PDB file of C-alpha atoms in Angstrom:
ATOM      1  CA  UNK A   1       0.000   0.000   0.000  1.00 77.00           C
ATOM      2  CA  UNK A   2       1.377   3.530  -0.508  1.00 88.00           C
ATOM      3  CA  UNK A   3       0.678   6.893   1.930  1.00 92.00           C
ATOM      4  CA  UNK A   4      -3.086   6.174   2.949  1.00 94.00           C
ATOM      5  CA  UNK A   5      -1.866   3.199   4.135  1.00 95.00           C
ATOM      6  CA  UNK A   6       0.955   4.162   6.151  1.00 96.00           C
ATOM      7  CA  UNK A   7      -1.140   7.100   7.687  1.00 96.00           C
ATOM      8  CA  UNK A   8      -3.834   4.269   8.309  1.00 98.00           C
ATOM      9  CA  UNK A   9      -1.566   2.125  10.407  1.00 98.00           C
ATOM     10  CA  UNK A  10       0.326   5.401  11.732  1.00 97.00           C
ATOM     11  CA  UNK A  11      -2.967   6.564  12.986  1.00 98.00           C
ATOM     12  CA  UNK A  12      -3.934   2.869  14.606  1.00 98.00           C
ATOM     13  CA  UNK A  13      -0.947   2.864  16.124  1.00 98.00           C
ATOM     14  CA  UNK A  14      -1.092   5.827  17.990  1.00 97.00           C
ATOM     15  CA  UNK A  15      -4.703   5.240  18.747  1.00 97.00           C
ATOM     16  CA  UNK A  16      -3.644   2.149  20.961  1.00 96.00           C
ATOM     17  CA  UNK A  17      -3.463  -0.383  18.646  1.00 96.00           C
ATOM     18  CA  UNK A  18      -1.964  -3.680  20.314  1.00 95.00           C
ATOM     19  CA  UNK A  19      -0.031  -5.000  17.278  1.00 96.00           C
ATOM     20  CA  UNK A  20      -0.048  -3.258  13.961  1.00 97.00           C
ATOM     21  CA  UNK A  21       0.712  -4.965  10.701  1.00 97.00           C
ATOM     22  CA  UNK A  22       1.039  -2.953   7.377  1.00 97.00           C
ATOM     23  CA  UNK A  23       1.928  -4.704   4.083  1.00 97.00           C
ATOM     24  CA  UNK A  24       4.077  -2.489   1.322  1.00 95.00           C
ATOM     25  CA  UNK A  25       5.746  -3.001  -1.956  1.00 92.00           C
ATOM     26  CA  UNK A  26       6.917   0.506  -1.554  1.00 91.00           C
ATOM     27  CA  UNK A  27       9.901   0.389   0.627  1.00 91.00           C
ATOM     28  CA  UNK A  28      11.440   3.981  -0.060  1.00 90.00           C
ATOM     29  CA  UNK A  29       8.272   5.262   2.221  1.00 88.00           C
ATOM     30  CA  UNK A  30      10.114   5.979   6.186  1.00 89.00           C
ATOM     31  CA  UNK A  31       8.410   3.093   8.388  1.00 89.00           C
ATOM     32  CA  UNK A  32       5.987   4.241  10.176  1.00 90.00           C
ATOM     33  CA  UNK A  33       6.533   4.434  14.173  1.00 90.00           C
ATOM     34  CA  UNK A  34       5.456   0.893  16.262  1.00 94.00           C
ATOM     35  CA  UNK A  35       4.423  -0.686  13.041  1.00 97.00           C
ATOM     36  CA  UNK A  36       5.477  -3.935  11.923  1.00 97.00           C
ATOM     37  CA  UNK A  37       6.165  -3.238   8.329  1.00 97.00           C
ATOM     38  CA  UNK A  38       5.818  -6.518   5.746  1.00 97.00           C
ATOM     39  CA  UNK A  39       7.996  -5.511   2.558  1.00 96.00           C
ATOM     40  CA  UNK A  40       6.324  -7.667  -0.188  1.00 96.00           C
ATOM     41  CA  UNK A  41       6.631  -7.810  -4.307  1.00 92.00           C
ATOM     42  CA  UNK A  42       3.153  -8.636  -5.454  1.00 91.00           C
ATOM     43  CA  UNK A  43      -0.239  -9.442  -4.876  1.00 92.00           C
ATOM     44  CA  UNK A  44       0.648 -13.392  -4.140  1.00 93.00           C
ATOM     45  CA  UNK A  45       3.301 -11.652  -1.167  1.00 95.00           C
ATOM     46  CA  UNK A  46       0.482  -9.876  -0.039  1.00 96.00           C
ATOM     47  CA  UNK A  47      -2.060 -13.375   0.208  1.00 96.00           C
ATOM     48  CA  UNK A  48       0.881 -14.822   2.215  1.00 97.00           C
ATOM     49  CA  UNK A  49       1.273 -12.742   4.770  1.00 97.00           C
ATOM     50  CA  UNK A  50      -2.501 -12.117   5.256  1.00 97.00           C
ATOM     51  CA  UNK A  51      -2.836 -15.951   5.138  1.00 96.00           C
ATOM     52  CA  UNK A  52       0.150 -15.781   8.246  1.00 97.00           C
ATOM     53  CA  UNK A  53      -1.663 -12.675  10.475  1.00 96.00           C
ATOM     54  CA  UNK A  54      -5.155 -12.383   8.896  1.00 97.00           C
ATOM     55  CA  UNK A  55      -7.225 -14.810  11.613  1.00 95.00           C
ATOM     56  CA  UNK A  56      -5.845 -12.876  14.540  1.00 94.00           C
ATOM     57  CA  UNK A  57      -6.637  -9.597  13.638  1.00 94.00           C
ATOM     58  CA  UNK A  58      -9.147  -7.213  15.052  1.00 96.00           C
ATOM     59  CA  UNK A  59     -10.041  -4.849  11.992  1.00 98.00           C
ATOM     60  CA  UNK A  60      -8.361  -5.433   8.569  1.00 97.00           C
ATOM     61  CA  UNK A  61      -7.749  -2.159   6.304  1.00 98.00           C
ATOM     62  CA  UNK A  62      -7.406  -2.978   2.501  1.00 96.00           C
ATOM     63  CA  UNK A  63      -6.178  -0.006   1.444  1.00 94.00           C
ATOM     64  CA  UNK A  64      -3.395  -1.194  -1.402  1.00 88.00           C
ATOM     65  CA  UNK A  65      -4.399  -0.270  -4.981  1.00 82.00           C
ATOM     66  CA  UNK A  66      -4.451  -3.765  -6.523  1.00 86.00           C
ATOM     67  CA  UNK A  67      -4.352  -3.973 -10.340  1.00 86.00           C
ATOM     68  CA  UNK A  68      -7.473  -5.666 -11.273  1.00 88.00           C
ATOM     69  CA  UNK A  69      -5.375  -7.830 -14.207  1.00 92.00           C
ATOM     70  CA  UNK A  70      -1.579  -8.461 -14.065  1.00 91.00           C
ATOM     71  CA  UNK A  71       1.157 -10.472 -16.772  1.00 90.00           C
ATOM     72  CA  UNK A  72       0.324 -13.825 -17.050  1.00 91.00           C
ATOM     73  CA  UNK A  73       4.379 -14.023 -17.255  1.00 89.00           C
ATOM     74  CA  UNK A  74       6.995 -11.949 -14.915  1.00 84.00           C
ATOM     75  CA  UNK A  75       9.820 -10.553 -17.222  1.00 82.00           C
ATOM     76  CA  UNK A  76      13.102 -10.030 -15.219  1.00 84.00           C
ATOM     77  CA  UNK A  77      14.425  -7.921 -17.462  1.00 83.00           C
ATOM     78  CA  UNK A  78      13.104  -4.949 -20.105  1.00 83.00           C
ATOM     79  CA  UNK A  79      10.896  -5.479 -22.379  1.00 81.00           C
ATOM     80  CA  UNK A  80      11.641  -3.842 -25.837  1.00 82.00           C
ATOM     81  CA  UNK A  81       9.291  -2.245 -28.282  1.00 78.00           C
ATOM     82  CA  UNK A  82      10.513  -3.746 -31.370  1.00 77.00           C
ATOM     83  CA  UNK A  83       9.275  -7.434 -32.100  1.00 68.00           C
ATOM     84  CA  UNK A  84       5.941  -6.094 -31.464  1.00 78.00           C
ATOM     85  CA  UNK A  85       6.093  -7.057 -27.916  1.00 81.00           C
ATOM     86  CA  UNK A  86       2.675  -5.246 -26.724  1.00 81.00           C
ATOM     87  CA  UNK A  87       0.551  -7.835 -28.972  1.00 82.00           C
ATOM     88  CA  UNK A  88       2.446 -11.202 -27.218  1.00 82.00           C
ATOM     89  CA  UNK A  89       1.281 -10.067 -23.964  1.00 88.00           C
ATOM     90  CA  UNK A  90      -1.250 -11.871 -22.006  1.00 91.00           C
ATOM     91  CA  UNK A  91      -3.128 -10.872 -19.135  1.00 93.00           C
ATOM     92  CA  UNK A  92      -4.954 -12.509 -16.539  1.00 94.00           C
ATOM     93  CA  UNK A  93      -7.116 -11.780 -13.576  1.00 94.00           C
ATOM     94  CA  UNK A  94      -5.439 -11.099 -10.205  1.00 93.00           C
ATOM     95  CA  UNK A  95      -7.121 -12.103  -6.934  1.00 92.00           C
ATOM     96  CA  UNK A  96      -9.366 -10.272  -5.212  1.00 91.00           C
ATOM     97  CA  UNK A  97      -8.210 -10.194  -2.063  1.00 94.00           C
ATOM     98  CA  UNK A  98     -10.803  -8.440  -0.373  1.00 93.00           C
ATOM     99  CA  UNK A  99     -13.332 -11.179  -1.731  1.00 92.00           C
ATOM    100  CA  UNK A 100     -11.104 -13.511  -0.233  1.00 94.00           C
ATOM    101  CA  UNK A 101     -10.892 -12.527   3.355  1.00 96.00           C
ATOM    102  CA  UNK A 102     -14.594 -11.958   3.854  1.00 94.00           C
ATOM    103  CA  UNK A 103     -14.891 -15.340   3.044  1.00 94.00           C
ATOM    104  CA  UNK A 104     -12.580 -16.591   5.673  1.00 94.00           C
ATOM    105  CA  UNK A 105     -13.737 -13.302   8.073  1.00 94.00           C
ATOM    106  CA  UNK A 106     -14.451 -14.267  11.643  1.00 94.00           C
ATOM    107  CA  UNK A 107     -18.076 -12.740  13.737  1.00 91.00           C
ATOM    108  CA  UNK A 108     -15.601 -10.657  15.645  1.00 91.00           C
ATOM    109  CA  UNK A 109     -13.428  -9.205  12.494  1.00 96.00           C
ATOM    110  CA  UNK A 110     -13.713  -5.820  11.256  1.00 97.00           C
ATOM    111  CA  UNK A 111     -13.173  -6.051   7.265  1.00 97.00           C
ATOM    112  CA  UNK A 112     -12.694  -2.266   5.675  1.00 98.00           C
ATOM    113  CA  UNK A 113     -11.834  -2.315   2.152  1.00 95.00           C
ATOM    114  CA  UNK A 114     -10.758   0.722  -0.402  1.00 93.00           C
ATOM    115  CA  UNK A 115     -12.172   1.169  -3.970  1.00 89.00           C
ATOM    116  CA  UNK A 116     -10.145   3.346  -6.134  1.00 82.00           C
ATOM    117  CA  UNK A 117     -12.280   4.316  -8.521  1.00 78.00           C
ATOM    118  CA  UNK A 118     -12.557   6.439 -11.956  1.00 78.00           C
ATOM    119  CA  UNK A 119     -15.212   8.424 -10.770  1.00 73.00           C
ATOM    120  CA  UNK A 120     -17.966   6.474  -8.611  1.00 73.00           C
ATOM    121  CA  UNK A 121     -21.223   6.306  -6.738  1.00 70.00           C
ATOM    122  CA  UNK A 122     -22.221   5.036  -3.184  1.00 70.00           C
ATOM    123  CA  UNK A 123     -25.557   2.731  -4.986  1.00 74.00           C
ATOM    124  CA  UNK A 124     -22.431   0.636  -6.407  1.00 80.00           C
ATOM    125  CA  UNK A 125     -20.014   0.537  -3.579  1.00 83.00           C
ATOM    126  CA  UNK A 126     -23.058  -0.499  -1.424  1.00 82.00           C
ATOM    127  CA  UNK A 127     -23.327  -2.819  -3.464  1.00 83.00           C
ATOM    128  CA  UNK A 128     -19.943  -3.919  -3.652  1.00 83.00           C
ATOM    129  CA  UNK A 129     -19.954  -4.049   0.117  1.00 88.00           C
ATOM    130  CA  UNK A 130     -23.095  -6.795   0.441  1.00 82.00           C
ATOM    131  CA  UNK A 131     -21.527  -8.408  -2.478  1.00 82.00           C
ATOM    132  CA  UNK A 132     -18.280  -9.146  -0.663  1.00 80.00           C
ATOM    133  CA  UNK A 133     -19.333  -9.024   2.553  1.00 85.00           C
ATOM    134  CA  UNK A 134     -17.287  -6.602   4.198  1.00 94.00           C
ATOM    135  CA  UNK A 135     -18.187  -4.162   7.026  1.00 95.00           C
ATOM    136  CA  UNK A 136     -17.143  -1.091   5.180  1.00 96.00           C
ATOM    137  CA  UNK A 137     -15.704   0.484   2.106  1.00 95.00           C
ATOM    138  CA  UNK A 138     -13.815   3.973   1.594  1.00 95.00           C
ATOM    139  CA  UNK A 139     -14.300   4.927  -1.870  1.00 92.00           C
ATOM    140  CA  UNK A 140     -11.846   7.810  -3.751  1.00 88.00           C
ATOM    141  CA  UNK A 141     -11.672   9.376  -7.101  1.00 83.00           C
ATOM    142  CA  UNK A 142      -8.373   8.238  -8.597  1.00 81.00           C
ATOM    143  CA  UNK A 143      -8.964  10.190 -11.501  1.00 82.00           C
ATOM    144  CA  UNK A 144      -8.885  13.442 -10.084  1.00 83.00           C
ATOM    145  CA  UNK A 145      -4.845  14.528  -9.605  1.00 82.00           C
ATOM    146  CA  UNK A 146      -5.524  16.444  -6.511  1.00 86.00           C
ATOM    147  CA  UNK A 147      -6.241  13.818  -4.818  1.00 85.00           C
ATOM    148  CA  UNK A 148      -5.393   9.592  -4.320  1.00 79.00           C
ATOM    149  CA  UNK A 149      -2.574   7.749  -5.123  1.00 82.00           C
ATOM    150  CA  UNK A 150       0.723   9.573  -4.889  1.00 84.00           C
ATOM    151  CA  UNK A 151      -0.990  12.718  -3.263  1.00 89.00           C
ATOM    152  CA  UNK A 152      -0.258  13.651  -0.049  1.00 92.00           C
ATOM    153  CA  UNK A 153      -3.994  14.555  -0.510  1.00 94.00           C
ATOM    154  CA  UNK A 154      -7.035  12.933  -0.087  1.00 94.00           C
ATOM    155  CA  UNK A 155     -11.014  13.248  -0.390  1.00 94.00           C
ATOM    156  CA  UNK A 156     -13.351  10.229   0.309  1.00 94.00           C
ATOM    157  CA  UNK A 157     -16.647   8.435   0.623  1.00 93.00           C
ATOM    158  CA  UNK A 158     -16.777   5.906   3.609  1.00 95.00           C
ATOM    159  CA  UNK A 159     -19.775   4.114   3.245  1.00 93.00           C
ATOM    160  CA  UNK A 160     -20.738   2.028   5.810  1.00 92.00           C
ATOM    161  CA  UNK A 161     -22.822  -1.576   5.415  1.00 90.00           C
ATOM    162  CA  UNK A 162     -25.758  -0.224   6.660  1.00 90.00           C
ATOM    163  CA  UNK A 163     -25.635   2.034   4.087  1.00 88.00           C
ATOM    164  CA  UNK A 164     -24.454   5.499   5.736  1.00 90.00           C
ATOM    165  CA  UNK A 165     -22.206   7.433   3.978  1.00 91.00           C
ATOM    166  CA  UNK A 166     -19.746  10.240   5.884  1.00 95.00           C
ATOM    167  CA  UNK A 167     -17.716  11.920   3.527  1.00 95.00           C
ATOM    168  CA  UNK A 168     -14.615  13.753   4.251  1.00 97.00           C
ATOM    169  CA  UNK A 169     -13.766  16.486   2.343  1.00 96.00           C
ATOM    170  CA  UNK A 170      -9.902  17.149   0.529  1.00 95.00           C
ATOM    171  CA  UNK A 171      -7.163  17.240   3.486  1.00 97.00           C
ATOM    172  CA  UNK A 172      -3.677  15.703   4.201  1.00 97.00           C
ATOM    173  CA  UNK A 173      -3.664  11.697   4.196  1.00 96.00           C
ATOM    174  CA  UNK A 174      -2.983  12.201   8.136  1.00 97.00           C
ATOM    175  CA  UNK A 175      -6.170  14.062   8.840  1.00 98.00           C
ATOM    176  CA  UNK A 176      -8.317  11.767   6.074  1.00 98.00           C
ATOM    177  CA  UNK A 177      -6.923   8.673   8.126  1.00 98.00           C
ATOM    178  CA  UNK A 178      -7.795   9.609  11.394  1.00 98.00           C
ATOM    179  CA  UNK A 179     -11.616  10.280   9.646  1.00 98.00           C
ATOM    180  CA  UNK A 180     -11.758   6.784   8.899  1.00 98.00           C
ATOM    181  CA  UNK A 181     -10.490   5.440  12.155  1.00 98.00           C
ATOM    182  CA  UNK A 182     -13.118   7.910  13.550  1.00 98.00           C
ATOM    183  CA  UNK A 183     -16.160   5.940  11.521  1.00 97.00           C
ATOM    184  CA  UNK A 184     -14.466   2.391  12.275  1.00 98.00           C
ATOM    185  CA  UNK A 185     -14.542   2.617  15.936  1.00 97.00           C
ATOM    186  CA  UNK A 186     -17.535   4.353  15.589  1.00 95.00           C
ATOM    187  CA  UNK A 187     -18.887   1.237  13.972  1.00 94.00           C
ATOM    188  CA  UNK A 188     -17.411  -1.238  16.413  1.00 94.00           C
ATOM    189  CA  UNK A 189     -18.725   0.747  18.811  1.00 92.00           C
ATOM    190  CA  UNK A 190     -22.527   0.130  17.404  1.00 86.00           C
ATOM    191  CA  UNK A 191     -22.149  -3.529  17.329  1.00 71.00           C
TER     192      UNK A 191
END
């Protein structure tokens, strides 16, 4: 996961959390204090080590932007233009992750998962949300470049399974962060 993430676990740390785990490919981002930082390379990494730490956890943030499709072959090396390379690539689906934890989610798990979206509305992530099972979704605008991934910015939609949406308005990953931590215990709180 990139800076939402980091402020996400930042934020959980410093709100008390017991044990913090955050999963990154991006290892030139400073660790964040009293988390437990997982370095991994792809989306199969990522399945591993929420495979290793998933059934213990408390609340579960998905907030990495996973590419819906990936290679259906890793190159090691660069790939040239010339041979026309583009047209011998094949794709496939990657996992969905998020699908695959509120399968295995526990009565006493908290599952929060992020759609990065090219514009969106909360009628879909609702339904993405009872579709997958999950307790809550935090939906963002990736096409604005304000805002999202590689901003220090952010602006979402969390919308809740019961269908209530907060939305917090354009501020600094730190603040946005602490908004959803704000909604998640206020959640948990509910139960």
């Amino acid at each position: 996961c990139g800076k939402m993430g980091y402020a996400l676990a930042e934020e959980a740390y410093f709100r008390g959390a017991e044990k913090v785990i955050l999963i990154s490919t991006i290892r030139s981002q400073p660790q964040p204090y009293g988390v437990d930082v997982k370095y991994v390379e792809d989306t199969s990494g990522m399945k591993k080590v929420l495979d290793k730490y998933y059934s213990t956890n408390d609340v579960a943030i998905m907030a990495a932007a996973v590419s819906d499709i990936i290679p259906l072959k890793k190159y090691n090396f660069k790939l040239k233009k010339k041979n026309d390379i583009l047209s011998r690539i094949s794709f496939k689906e990657n996992e969905n992750i998020l699908k695959y934890l509120a399968k295995e989610k526990k009565k006493n798990q908290y599952l929060v998962g992020f759609a990065a979206e090219s514009g969106y509305n909360s009628r879909d992530v609702l339904e993405k949300i009872k579709d997958k099972n999950i307790d809550m979704i935090v939906a963002n605008d990736i096409s604005r470049e304000d805002i999202g991934i590689g901003s220090d910015y952010n602006e979402v939609d969390i919308v809740r399974q019961d269908g209530a949406v907060k939305k917090l308005a354009r501020d600094k990953k730190r603040i946005i962060a602490r908004g959803i931590w704000d909604e998640i215990v206020k959640s948990l709180t509910e139960l």
